Amino acid sequence: MDGSSPSKRSRHEESGNGERSKMRGVVVLMKKKVLGVNDIAASVVDRVDEIRGRKVALQLISSTAALDHDSESYRGKVGKKAYLEDWITKISPLTAGDTAYDVTFEWTREMGVPGAFTITNFHHNEFYLKTLTLEDVPGHGRVHFICNSWVYPSEYYKKDRIFFANQAYLPSQTPAPLRGYREEELENLRGNGTGKLEEWDRVYDYDIYNDLGDPDKGPEHVRPILGGSPEFPYPRRGRTGRPPASSDPKVESRIPLYNSLSIYVPRDERFSQLKMSDFVAYALKSIFQFLAPEFKALFDKTPDEFDSFEDVLKLYDGGIKVSNDSLMEKIRERIPLEMIKELLRSDGEKGFKFPLPQVIKEDKTAWRSDEEFAREMLAGINPVVIRRLQEFPPESKLDPEVYGKQSSTISEEHIINSLDGLTILEAIQNNKLFILDHHDNLMPYLRRINTTATKTYATRTILFLQKDGTLKPLAIELSLPHPDGDHHGAVSSVYTPAEDGLEGSLWQLAKAYVAISDSGYHQLICHWLSTHAAIEPFIIATHRQLSVLHPIHKLLQPHFRDTMNINALARQTLINAGGFLEMTLFPGKYALEMSATSYKDWVFPDQALPADLIKRGVAVEDSSSPNGVRLLIEDYPYAVDGLEIWTAIRMWVEDYCNLYYNTDDMVENDIELQSWWKELREKGHADKTNEPWWPKMKTRKELIDSCTIVIWVASALHAAVNFGQYPYGGYLPNRPSTSRRFIPEPGTPEYEELKSNPEKAFLKTITSQLQSVLGISLVEILSRHSSDEIFLGQRESPEWTSDAGALKAFEMFGNRLVEIEKRIMEMNNDGRWKNRFGPVKMPYTLLYPSSDIGLTGRGIPNSVSI
């Protein structure tokens, strides 16, 4: 009952003549007093408002009785204003900040069943409205309204805020007295497309990524505009309406870093206070504000180095001392949140200490093995790129007119002795050869990237599937653009496995360059672009075109929680010019531009897990398999677990959609659904609007497939590529994110150092010491579950709908996920599946549906919430 208090008698009191009745309700809300820093002042002001008669007024709207049947504006009857009771005296919260208030409505049986209500806040401060419950509606019974929305003072709104009961309706089935209200609320959420949007606004609108650069700061802060051009296509982001930069009217001005938390997103898309206090926003803002200038200066002077792997381990064991005392003091003094001071783990002597990443928890050196290097392509933080090799040598798809000959220089001699007696043709035909290919996506940018502090390669790695199900790396190719120009092709070197001596050291370096290229591609494409950026247009379109009454809105809305807020903060502090990703990933200032180039290959139907696996050649269609596909690498933990989760999501979506759509015609004739899909293609992913692969949204199958993809991407795919960042990448030698020099040439001091002190040479090649501290800080934050996380199979409220069929189907979905988690645990404990554990003795848990809060390396949140 959402904390509602029991009534003294009945919640429905009728007068003797039956014409008037008193109907009681309970409102649950959270006052600003438990949220903001001005809470005491806000509470006092609200009480003064109450004394002066400025109260909180509610009016019920009938879903069955209309004001005027003959009027064109056919609307439900509106009851008399009722006011929240005992605001001044009510002080005891139900839970953390929740307070219940009685409200008494005048309502007659003839007015029918309330289907909506308006609320007007005459106070000076906003509050968070959770629910309204009417327990005894005449002739009907209980009606429950789930609101979960900030209600600002009335002067901020042109029209009163309206909320609907938790019954889902297709547009054509909406009770006639509610249709006008339904349409009007959608119009309010769309806005008029103009003006700067303010904190209290609820407008969802689109814009291009013209806010990453800051040309007013100088040419080094200029970045390309992403979206709206053939050169740099991109999904759309939420519009903020900020004015243009003074030096370039095409670029949106930026807000100061100290004001990062005020970046506009619709008010109800902002983090909860619990998450905000839990979370990183202030930390990132502060690190940037006070660290960035000193960080750049340190890079110019070559910051302190790690001398050995033992040195790196001190980050986790007892803390390391970083020499720039004034810089560390500045960080320590300025970071406002206790949580971040804890995150940086000061040991009292200007040191840092981090939790021990899982990849080195059981064995400090197993990460260096070839088996673990290959295993992480199947069960690591980026298991979504490896593909089956179907031609030898590997070919390039780059335009030879521009880039010359880019096909691989890996030859038969490099690998023939490692194929268990097979020829290369036999190995290909028997689905034994695989490739991690980061050649074509890097080569067009490599010349420019290598003019910066970064020095790295495009990479190709060929692997062989062994009889025990593990992968064995056979050869790594490192490529650079030809010094005489791109059209001359690539200059490449090939390295093959070796354990000892100089050859072993060169092989370890070659694997590091592969990890670097994979790390950048993972963060920019597989993580940011494919989940965060690709989902945001769906969020905007859903709120603009699908009413909260629409069953598809109710289906998808939990999978959009916090995404617009985390994306807005990313544009402000992570992916912007000079932001954290540019500082810690090898592409530097070309990072987001590279992601726009990759978006040219983005295909919505291919985001479905089975389609992705088939496209990469690691699975084939198989109607006899439970999930419709058969894996060609049987022990592929991400794919095995992912297909189970995918199938459970699809079954849930199918069960749910079939409750509301009995025929394909109902899909085609749903005006809101068709507007949603049209806008998504034409505005949200506008640069892809003419692609032939978009589903037509004419059938139930197209609807089910599309919703399954959206939920999969927002939940399980994001979990798979996000929450392993610290468990795998918190130890930088395992997942370095940048490199500072090339493979040393014979006769150079660097070459001699590689022979005499290979560990030091390795560490001087990859991420620097201070860069490591920053990178580890970031991935630890991004790998944590917040205290208010809601996981797949859960909802914020058990009464998210009043439809019994939907509640039953959702319960079945939750039960399936519990069974899936049990099966994954059993497989992780079965020694047959070597890729689930690996030499590092680290089970693959990223697709366990459930998790505790914090740094767990498991759990699938409903949404892209971090």
mmCIF file of C-alpha atoms in Angstrom, residues 9 67 92 112 166 217 260 264 467 723 785:
data_model
loop_
_atom_site.group_PDB
_atom_site.id
_atom_site.type_symbol
_atom_site.label_atom_id
_atom_site.label_comp_id
_atom_site.label_asym_id
_atom_site.label_seq_id
_atom_site.Cartn_x
_atom_site.Cartn_y
_atom_site.Cartn_z
ATOM 1 C CA ARG A 9 -13.286 4.166 9.356
ATOM 2 C CA LEU A 67 -17.837 16.997 -18.977
ATOM 3 C CA SER A 92 7.850 11.212 10.549
ATOM 4 C CA GLY A 112 -17.411 7.232 -12.331
ATOM 5 C CA ASN A 166 -1.426 2.540 -13.694
ATOM 6 C CA LYS A 217 39.224 28.260 -25.236
ATOM 7 C CA SER A 260 28.705 20.211 -14.315
ATOM 8 C CA TYR A 264 20.204 19.998 -18.511
ATOM 9 C CA LYS A 467 40.645 -29.472 -28.850
ATOM 10 C CA PHE A 723 31.116 -3.870 -15.108
ATOM 11 C CA HIS A 785 26.694 -0.522 -8.726
#
